[in-house]
XYZ file of C-alpha atoms in Angstrom:
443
model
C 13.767 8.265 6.579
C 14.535 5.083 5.139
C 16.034 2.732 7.828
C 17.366 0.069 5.558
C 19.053 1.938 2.645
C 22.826 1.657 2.689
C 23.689 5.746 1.634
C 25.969 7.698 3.854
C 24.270 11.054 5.602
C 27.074 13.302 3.676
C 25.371 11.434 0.024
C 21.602 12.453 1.593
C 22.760 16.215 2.711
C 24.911 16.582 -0.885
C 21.944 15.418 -3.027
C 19.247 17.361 -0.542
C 21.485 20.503 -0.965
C 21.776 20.470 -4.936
C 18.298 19.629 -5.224
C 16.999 22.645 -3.329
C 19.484 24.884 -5.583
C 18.054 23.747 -8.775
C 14.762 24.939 -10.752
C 12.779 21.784 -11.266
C 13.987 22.289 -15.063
C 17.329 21.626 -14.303
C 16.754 18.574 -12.232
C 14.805 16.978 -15.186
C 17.985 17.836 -17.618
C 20.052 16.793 -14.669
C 18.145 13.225 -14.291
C 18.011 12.609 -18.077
C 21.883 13.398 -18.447
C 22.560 10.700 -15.904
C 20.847 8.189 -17.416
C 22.033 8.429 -20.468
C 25.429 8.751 -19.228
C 25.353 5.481 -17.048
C 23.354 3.807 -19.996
C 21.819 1.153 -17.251
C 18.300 2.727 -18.052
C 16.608 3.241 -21.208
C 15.461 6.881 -20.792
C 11.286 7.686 -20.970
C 11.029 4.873 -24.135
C 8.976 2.292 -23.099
C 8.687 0.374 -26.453
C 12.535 0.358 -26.727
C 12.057 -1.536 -23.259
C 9.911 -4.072 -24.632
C 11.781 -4.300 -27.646
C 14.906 -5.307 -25.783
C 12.860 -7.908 -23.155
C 11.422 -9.495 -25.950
C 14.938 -10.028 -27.844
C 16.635 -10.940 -24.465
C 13.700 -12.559 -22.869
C 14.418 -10.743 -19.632
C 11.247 -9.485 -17.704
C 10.690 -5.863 -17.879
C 11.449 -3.503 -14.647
C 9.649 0.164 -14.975
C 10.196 2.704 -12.787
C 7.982 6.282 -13.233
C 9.431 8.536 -11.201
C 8.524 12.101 -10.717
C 11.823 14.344 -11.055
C 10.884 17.312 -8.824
C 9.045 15.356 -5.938
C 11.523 15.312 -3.145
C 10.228 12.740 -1.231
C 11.281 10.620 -4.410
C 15.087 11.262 -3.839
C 14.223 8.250 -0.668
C 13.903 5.712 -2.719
C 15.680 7.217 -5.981
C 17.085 4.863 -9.002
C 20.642 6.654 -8.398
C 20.811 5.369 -4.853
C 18.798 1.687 -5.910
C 21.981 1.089 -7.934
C 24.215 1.507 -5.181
C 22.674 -0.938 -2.606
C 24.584 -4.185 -3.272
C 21.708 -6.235 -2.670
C 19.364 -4.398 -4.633
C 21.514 -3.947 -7.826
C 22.251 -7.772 -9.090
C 18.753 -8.748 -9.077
C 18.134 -5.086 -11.306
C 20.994 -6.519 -13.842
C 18.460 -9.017 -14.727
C 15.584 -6.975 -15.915
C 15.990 -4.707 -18.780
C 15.306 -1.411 -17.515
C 12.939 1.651 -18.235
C 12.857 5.114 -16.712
C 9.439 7.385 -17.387
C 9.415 10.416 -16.096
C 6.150 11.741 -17.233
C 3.007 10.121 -17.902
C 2.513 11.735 -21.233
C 0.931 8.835 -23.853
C 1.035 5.953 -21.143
C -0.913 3.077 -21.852
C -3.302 3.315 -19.624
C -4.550 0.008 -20.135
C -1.478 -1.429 -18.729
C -0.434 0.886 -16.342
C -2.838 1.266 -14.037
C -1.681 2.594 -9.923
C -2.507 4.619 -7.077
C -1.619 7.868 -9.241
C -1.048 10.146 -6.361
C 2.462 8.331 -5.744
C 5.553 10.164 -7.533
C 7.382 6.731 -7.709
C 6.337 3.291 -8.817
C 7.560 0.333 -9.789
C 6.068 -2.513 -12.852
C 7.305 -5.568 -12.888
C 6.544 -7.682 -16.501
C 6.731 -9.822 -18.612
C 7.715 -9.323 -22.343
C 4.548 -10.129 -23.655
C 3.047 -7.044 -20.902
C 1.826 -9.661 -18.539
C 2.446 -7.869 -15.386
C 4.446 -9.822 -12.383
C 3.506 -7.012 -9.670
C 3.744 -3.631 -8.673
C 5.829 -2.047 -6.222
C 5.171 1.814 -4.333
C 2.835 2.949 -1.828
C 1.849 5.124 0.921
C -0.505 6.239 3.691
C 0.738 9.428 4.380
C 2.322 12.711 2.483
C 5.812 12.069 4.046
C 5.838 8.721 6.165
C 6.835 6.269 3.670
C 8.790 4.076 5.935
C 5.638 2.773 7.352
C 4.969 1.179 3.799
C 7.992 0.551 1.627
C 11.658 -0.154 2.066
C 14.493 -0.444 -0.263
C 14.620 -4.296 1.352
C 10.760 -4.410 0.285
C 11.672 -3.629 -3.351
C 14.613 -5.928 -3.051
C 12.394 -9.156 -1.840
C 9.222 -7.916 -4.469
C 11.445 -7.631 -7.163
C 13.116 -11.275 -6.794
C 10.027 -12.454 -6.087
C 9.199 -11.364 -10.195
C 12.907 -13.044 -11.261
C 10.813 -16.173 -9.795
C 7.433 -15.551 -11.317
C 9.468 -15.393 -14.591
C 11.429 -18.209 -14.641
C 8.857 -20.296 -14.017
C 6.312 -18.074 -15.792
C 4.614 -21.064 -17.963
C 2.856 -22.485 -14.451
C 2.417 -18.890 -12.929
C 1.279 -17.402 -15.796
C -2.600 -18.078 -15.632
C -2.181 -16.646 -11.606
C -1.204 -13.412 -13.115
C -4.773 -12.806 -14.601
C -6.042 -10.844 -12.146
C -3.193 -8.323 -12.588
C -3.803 -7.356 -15.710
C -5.715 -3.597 -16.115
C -9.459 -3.197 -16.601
C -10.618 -1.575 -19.702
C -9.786 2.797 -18.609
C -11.727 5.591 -18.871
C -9.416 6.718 -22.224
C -6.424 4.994 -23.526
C -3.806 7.468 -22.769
C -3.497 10.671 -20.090
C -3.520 13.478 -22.723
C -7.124 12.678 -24.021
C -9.373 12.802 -21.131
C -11.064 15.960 -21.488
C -9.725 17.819 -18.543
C -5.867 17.449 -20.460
C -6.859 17.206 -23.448
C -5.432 20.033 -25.606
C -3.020 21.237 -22.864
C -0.645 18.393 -23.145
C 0.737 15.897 -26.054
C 1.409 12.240 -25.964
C 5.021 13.131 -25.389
C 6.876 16.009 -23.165
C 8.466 18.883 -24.557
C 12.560 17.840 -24.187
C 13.935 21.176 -25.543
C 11.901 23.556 -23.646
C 9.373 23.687 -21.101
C 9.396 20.446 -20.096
C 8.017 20.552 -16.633
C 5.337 22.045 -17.686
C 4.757 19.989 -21.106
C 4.851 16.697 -18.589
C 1.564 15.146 -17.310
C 2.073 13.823 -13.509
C 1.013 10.402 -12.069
C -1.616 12.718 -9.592
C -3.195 15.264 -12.454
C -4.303 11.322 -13.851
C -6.177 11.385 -11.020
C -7.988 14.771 -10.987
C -8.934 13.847 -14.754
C -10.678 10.799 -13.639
C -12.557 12.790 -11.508
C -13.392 15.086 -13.669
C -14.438 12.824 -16.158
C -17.160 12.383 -13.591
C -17.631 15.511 -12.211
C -17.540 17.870 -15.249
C -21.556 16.305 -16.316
C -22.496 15.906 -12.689
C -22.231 12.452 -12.240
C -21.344 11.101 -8.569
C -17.813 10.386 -7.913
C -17.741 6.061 -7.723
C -16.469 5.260 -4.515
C -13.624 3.055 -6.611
C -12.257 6.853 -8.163
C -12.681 8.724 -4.911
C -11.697 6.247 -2.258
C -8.988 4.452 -4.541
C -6.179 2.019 -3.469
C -7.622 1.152 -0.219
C -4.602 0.966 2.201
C -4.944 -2.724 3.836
C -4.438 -1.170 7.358
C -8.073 0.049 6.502
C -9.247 -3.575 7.156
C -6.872 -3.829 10.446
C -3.812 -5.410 8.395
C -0.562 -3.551 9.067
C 1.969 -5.323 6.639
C 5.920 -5.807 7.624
C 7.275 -2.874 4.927
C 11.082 -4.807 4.751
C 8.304 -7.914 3.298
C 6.065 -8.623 0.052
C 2.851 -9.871 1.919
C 3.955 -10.160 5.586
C 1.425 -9.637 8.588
C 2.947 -7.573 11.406
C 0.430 -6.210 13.189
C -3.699 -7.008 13.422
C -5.733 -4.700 15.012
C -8.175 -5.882 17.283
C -11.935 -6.411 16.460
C -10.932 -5.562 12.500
C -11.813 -6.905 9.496
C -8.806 -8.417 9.045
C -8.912 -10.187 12.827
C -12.439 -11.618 12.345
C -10.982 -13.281 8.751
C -8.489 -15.076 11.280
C -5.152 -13.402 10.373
C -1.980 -13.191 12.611
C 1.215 -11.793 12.892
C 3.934 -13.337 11.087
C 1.569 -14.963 8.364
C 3.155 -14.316 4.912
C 0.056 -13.394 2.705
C 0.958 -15.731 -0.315
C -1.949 -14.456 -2.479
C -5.269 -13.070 -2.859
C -8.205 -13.761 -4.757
C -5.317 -16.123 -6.439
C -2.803 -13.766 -7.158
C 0.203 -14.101 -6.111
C 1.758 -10.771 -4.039
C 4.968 -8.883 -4.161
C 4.343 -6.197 -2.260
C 1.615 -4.160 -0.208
C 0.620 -2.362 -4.082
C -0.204 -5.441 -4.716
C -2.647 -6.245 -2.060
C -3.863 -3.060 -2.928
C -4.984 -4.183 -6.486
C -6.666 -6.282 -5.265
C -8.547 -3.993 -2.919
C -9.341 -1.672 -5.682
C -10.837 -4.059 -7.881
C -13.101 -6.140 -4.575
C -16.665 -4.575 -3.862
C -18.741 -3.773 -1.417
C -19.361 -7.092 0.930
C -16.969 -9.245 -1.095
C -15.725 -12.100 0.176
C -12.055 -12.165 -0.737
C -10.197 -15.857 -0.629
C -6.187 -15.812 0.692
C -3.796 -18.014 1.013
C -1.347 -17.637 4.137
C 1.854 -19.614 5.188
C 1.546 -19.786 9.290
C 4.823 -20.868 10.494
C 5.681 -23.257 7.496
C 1.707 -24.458 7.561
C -0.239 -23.158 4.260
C -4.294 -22.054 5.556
C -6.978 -20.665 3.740
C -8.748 -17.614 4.974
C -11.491 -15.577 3.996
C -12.009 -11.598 4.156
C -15.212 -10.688 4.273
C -16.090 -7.004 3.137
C -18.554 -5.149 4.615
C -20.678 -2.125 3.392
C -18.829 0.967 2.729
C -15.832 -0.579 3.984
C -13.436 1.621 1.631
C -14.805 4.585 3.007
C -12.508 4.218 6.279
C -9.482 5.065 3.979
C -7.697 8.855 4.496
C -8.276 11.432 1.784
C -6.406 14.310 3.402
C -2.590 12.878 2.709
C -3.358 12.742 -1.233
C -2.655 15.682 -3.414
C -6.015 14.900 -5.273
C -7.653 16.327 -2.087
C -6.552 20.020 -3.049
C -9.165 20.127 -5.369
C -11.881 18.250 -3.650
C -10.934 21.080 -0.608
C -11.575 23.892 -3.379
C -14.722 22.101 -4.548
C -16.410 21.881 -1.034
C -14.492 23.919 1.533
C -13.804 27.026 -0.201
C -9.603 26.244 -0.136
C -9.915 25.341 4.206
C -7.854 22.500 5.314
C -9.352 20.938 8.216
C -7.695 19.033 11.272
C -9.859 16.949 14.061
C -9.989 19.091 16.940
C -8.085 17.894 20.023
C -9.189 16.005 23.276
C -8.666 19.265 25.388
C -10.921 21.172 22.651
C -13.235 18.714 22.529
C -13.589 18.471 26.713
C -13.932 22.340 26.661
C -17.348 22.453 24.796
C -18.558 19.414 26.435
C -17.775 16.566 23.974
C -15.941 13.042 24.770
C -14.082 11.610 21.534
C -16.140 8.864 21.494
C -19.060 11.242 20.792
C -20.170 11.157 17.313
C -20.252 14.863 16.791
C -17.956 16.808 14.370
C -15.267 19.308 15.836
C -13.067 19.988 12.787
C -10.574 22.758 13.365
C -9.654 25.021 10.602
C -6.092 24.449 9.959
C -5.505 26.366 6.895
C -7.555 29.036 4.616
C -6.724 29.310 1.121
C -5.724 33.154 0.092
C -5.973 33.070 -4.040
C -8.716 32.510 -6.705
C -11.521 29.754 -5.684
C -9.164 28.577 -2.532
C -10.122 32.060 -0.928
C -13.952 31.041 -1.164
C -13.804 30.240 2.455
C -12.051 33.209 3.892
C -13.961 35.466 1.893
C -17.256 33.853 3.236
C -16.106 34.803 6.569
C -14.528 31.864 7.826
C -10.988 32.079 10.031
C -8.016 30.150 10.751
C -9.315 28.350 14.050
C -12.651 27.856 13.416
C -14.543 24.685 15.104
C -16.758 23.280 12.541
C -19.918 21.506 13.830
C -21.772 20.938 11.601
C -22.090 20.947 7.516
C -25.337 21.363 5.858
C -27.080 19.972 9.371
C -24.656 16.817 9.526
C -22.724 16.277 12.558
C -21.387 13.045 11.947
C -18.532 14.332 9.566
C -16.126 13.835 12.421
C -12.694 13.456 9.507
C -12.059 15.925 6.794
C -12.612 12.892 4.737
C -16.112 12.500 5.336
C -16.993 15.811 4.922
C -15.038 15.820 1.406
C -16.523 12.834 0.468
C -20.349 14.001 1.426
C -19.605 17.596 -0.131
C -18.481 16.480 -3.423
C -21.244 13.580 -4.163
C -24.125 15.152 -2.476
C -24.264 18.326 -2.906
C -24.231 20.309 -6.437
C -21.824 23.175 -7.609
C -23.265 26.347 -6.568
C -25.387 25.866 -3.680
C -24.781 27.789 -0.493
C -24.154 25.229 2.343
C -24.658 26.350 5.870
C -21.966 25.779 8.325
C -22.330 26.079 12.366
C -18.752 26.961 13.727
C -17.444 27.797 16.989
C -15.532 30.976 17.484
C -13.902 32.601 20.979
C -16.693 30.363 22.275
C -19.444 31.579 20.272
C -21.461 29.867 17.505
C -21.722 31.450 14.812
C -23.961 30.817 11.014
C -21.746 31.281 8.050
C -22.197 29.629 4.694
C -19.707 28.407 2.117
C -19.988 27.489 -1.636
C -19.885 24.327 -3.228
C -18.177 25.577 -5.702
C -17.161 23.521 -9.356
């Protein structure tokens, strides 16, 4: 999957075959004993980390990295070391491995928490030079990152810090916002469950808080007194291709492609312009145009800086209403429970062209056709198959809308419009019969 990394295919199938042998318990005890056996990483002890920059002066590089997620092992720390480009710019960082979330500081670290692996970049004193790790899609990371990506993000924070006493007051805007609570394991929904540290000598997996159950507890945090979802928690890291702005993964900031009649087009960018910063920050990566996303509001007018072909311009993007709502919900795992909340456990696909032609509908026609792709068979993800709904089902309409045409939108409208326990009547189309079911919103 990833183009650039410099592994050999018997490496991949070796580490792919021990991986699917092992309980998720052994590849935590398996991680850690590397680590510790290498000693390049300081293992899940962040203060040690800053302890050590602060005595060396060397920035800070964190990686959290979710042990069982196998999508991690692409862009793993044991196979960063390896790539010779990759590894002399690491020796200059002192260098932190989390594994859980479990008493993070949420104050500083602050990402798109339904990613299993990302990267801070710092300073000693916790100013933070960027942040690295991204995607748009469950499984397609190449589209987003590279291990050449890291490489050029990561020397672009050796440069931030060397001349960190004229970059520092760019590196403003990086810092986090004041959270919801100052650590994982005391919002509400965790609190209790977990403590500020894993359990090393038994359970561990399940002692360890992961980067997406942050998520659901910000959500909940919301949703537990019946308080809309903002659209900052539910649409969250707006991915940049949502304005029209496909950036060159192997770059930091790098334009590759701009979609026509986009945001991004009618701000005046082109292919090939390296984004040098935004709102005055200066970017390392995609995350970190994605910061700035998740901090801009509706019809903001956001100021960058571009180098066109050794030429610096200044461009503005301007924002317009409900502009983050174009973003996908269905890759994330935090849309598991948003599908238990308002479609009874049913994963929903957009219907095809074909299916769409049979009942008389064009795809540019604003009506819904969502397909059921998947019913949930246990607990409160069986709400939909035990209302009557089946694998197959055309969905057209949802509590009289018909202008839910993604699984998205309907999410989105379920969970902030309509209250736990109503019935919601859905029209779907069966063997080429409508039919009237209805389906709890459920909590």
């Amino acid at each position: 999957m990833w183009k650039c990394f410099l592994v050999t295919a018997a490496l991949l199938v070796q580490f792919t075959t021990v991986s699917h042998a092992q309980t998720r318990e052994e590849k935590v005890k398996q991680d850690r004993a590397h680590v510790e056996s290498t000693g390049y990483w300081i293992y899940n002890d962040l203060e040690q980390g800053f302890q050590a920059a602060k005595e060396s002066n060397k920035p800070l590089l964190v990686v959290l990295r979710c042990i069982p997620c196998e999508e991690c092992v692409k862009l793993d720390e044991q196979l960063m070391e390896q790539d010779q480009n990759l590894k002399p710019l690491m020796d200059q960082f002192v260098r932190v491995r989390l594994i859980s979330t479990n008493g993070l500081d949420l104050s500083l670290f602050q990402y798109d928490y339904d990613q299993s692996f990302a990267v801070f970049m710092l300073n000693p004193d916790r100013t933070i030079y960027g942040r690295f790790g991204t995607r748009s899609h469950r499984t397609m990371w190449t589209e987003d990152v590279s291990i050449t990506g890291l490489r050029k993000a990561i020397a672009g924070a050796l440069e931030l810090h060397q001349n960190y006493a004229t970059t520092k007051a760019s590196l403003k805007g990086k810092q986090g916002t004041k959270p919801l609570v100052t650590s994982p394991e005391k919002f509400p929904l965790l609190a209790g469950k977990y403590n500020s540290r894993i359990n090393e000598k038994q359970n561990i997996v399940k002692s360890c808080i992961h980067c997406h159950q942050i998520g659901d507890a910000q959500r909940d945090y919301y949703l537990r007194d019946h308080r809309p979802l903002p659209d900052q928690i539910l649409f969250s890291y707006p991915h940049p291709k949502i304005l029209g702005l496909i950036l060159d993964p192997q770059e930091k900031a790098t334009v590759q492609e701009v979609t026509d009649d986009s945001i991004a087009a009618r701000a005046g960018f082109k292919p090939g312009d390296q984004i040098i910063s935004l709102e005055g920050q200066p970017l390392l990566s995609i995350a970190d145009v994605q910061w700035v996303l998740q901090h801009a509001k509706e019809t903001d007018q956001l100021a960058a800086r571009v180098n066109r072909a050794g030429q610096e311009l200044d461009l503005t993007v301007s924002l317009p209403k409900d502009w983050r709502r174009k973003d996908d919900l269905s890759w994330r795992v935090s849309s598991w429970p948003l599908r238990r909340m308002v479609l009874g456990g049913a994963v929903l696909e957009e219907a095809t062209r074909e299916e769409r032609k049979q009942i008389g509908l064009t795809m540019a026609a604003p009506d819904m056709t969502l397909r059921i792709k998947h019913l949930g068979q246990y607990g409160a993800h069986a709400a939909a198959k035990k209302a009557g709904f089946r694998k197959g089902d055309l969905i057209l309409s949802y509590n009289g809308r018909k202008d839910l045409k993604r699984e998205t939108d309907l999410l989105a409208y379920g969970v902030n419009e309509l209250k736990p326990g109503e019935s919601v009547p859905v029209t779907v189309l069966r063997d080429g019969k409508r039919l009237g079911l209805f389906l709890p919103r459920q909590d």
